[in-house]
C-alpha positions as semicolon CSV with decimal commas, in nm:
position;residue;x (nm);y (nm);z (nm)
1;M;6,893;11,062;10,629
2;G;6,556;11,237;10,660
3;S;6,581;11,267;11,038
4;A;6,929;11,418;11,014
5;S;6,809;11,679;10,764
6;D;6,502;11,750;10,980
7;E;6,723;11,794;11,286
8;R;6,949;12,031;11,093
9;F;6,646;12,228;10,970
10;T;6,510;12,252;11,325
11;R;6,847;12,372;11,454
12;E;6,876;12,632;11,179
13;S;6,518;12,745;11,242
14;F;6,592;12,782;11,613
15;R;6,904;12,985;11,536
16;F;6,708;13,214;11,304
17;G;6,436;13,256;11,566
18;M;6,685;13,343;11,837
19;L;6,851;13,601;11,610
20;A;6,516;13,756;11,518
21;F;6,393;13,775;11,876
22;G;6,735;13,888;11,995
23;A;6,733;14,180;11,752
24;A;6,378;14,272;11,857
25;T;6,478;14,253;12,223
26;L;6,778;14,480;12,174
27;L;6,563;14,736;11,995
28;G;6,296;14,718;12,265
29;L;6,549;14,734;12,546
30;T;6,724;15,033;12,388
31;A;6,394;15,214;12,341
32;A;6,301;15,141;12,704
33;V;6,636;15,238;12,856
34;L;6,721;15,557;12,666
35;P;6,439;15,778;12,802
36;L;6,481;15,658;13,160
37;D;6,546;15,896;13,443
38;F;6,804;15,674;13,613
39;A;6,712;15,662;13,979
40;R;6,992;15,412;14,048
41;P;7,249;15,437;13,769
42;R;7,469;15,162;13,911
43;L;7,191;14,906;13,888
44;T;7,108;15,017;13,534
45;I;7,473;14,990;13,429
46;A;7,495;14,648;13,594
47;G;7,187;14,541;13,396
48;L;7,346;14,657;13,071
49;L;7,667;14,468;13,156
50;V;7,467;14,151;13,222
51;T;7,293;14,210;12,888
52;A;7,633;14,223;12,718
53;V;7,732;13,894;12,883
54;G;7,403;13,743;12,767
55;I;7,472;13,855;12,410
56;L;7,813;13,689;12,431
57;G;7,644;13,369;12,549
58;V;7,406;13,380;12,252
59;I;7,700;13,422;12,015
60;L;7,868;13,119;12,173
61;Y;7,541;12,929;12,137
62;L;7,520;13,011;11,767
63;R;7,869;12,867;11,721
64;R;7,810;12,557;11,937
65;P;7,442;12,495;12,007
66;R;7,383;12,356;12,357
67;A;7,068;12,364;12,564
68;G;7,261;12,482;12,870
69;L;7,385;12,794;12,693
70;I;7,041;12,904;12,580
71;A;6,898;12,837;12,927
72;L;7,179;13,048;13,075
73;G;7,101;13,319;12,819
74;I;6,736;13,330;12,931
75;A;6,840;13,349;13,297
76;L;7,086;13,633;13,223
77;Y;6,817;13,811;13,022
78;Y;6,580;13,824;13,319
79;V;6,859;13,917;13,560
80;A;6,949;14,210;13,333
81;L;6,585;14,310;13,298
82;T;6,535;14,298;13,674
83;L;6,841;14,515;13,734
84;I;6,723;14,771;13,479
85;V;6,376;14,776;13,635
86;L;6,528;14,825;13,981
87;G;6,750;15,100;13,843
88;D;6,440;15,281;13,725
89;R;6,249;15,210;14,048
90;A;6,016;15,008;13,825
91;E;5,831;15,322;13,717
92;N;5,858;15,252;13,345
93;T;5,588;14,989;13,295
94;G;5,674;14,968;12,924
95;I;5,970;14,750;13,019
96;L;5,730;14,483;13,143
97;A;5,640;14,399;12,784
98;L;5,995;14,267;12,743
99;T;5,924;13,988;12,993
100;A;5,718;13,813;12,725
101;V;5,998;13,793;12,466
102;P;6,183;13,479;12,586
103;V;5,853;13,306;12,664
104;V;5,724;13,352;12,309
105;A;6,063;13,279;12,149
106;S;6,117;12,957;12,343
107;A;5,757;12,849;12,279
108;L;5,807;12,897;11,906
109;Y;6,150;12,740;11,870
110;G;6,248;12,560;12,191
111;P;6,142;12,263;12,402
112;R;5,874;12,286;12,671
113;R;6,122;12,284;12,960
114;L;6,287;12,595;12,816
115;T;5,950;12,770;12,801
116;G;5,887;12,667;13,161
117;L;6,219;12,819;13,265
118;A;6,129;13,142;13,085
119;L;5,790;13,158;13,258
120;L;5,944;13,106;13,601
121;A;6,212;13,369;13,539
122;A;5,953;13,615;13,406
123;T;5,738;13,563;13,716
124;A;6,041;13,627;13,940
125;T;6,104;13,953;13,754
126;L;5,742;14,058;13,805
127;V;5,770;13,979;14,176
128;C;6,069;14,215;14,194
129;V;5,866;14,483;14,015
130;G;5,583;14,449;14,267
131;L;5,818;14,458;14,565
132;V;6,011;14,761;14,443
133;N;5,694;14,951;14,360
134;R;5,549;14,850;14,700
135;L;5,222;14,755;14,537
136;A;4,914;14,695;14,743
137;I;4,810;14,335;14,788
138;N;4,533;14,364;14,530
139;D;4,764;14,522;14,270
140;F;5,038;14,268;14,346
141;V;4,801;13,974;14,302
142;Q;4,664;14,127;13,984
143;L;5,016;14,172;13,844
144;L;5,103;13,810;13,915
145;A;4,768;13,687;13,785
146;V;4,755;13,878;13,456
147;W;5,108;13,852;13,318
148;P;5,206;13,490;13,402
149;S;4,861;13,355;13,310
150;T;4,877;13,540;12,978
151;G;5,226;13,406;12,915
152;L;5,118;13,055;13,007
153;G;4,823;13,078;12,771
154;M;5,040;13,202;12,485
155;A;5,301;12,933;12,546
156;Y;5,042;12,655;12,561
157;T;4,872;12,774;12,242
158;I;5,199;12,802;12,052
159;H;5,321;12,459;12,166
160;H;4,984;12,306;12,075
161;L;4,998;12,458;11,726
162;R;5,358;12,341;11,690
163;S;5,269;11,983;11,782
164;R;4,977;11,979;11,537
165;L;5,197;12,119;11,262
166;E;5,467;11,861;11,335
167;R;5,210;11,579;11,318
168;T;5,074;11,713;10,990
169;V;5,422;11,733;10,839
170;A;5,507;11,381;10,964
171;D;5,185;11,239;10,816
172;R;5,255;11,412;10,486
173;E;5,609;11,276;10,476
174;Q;5,479;10,925;10,547
175;M;5,230;10,953;10,260
176;I;5,506;11,070;10,025
177;Q;5,727;10,777;10,128
178;Q;5,442;10,530;10,076
179;D;5,367;10,673;9,732
180;A;5,734;10,655;9,638
181;T;5,761;10,294;9,759
182;L;5,448;10,195;9,568
183;S;5,581;10,363;9,254
184;L;5,913;10,176;9,282
185;V;5,736;9,842;9,334
186;T;5,510;9,907;9,035
187;D;5,802;10,000;8,811
188;D;5,988;9,688;8,920
189;L;5,686;9,468;8,843
190;Y;5,635;9,622;8,501
191;S;6,002;9,572;8,416
192;T;6,004;9,203;8,512
193;G;5,652;9,080;8,428
194;D;5,376;9,100;8,176
195;S;5,166;9,418;8,183
196;D;4,833;9,236;8,196
197;E;4,950;9,018;8,484
198;V;5,074;9,322;8,675
199;L;4,739;9,496;8,630
200;H;4,560;9,180;8,738
């Protein structure tokens, strides 16, 4: 009974997290796209269409939660982001901040393999940014060293804190169950035996 309620709470928490990060992403993406001088409008429009498909996938996920749908949503997110970056010739570096959103969201609410997928997809997006901008080797290496390592550090820290919190909650629940069991046993003894004997 407890595990079922915990699983439901975890699922609801994950849904809330996805909605919160989804809303933040849409706001950030809108703020990043609106002032762009579209160098390649077709790529930008294609990115926005992929974003719409990703939103549809998230809606389907909220109705029927499946790991495959959320993984597909993360993949579509980075495809859309890459297309928008290519449409802008990758000159708007503010868009790069959006690569961290799925990494942090999946680290907070999802399993480790989902965070790994987000990190790989984010790195692929950064590779596209470096190639389109024709960065020098030093700048390219720096780009791939700073962003993925920062994302990996954030993901590891968040997952570590999550695991410690889960252990603390599990230990607390076990203590509560032990106290409740002891209380029931004591009440049963007092109801069937002499008080002095029970205390003895």
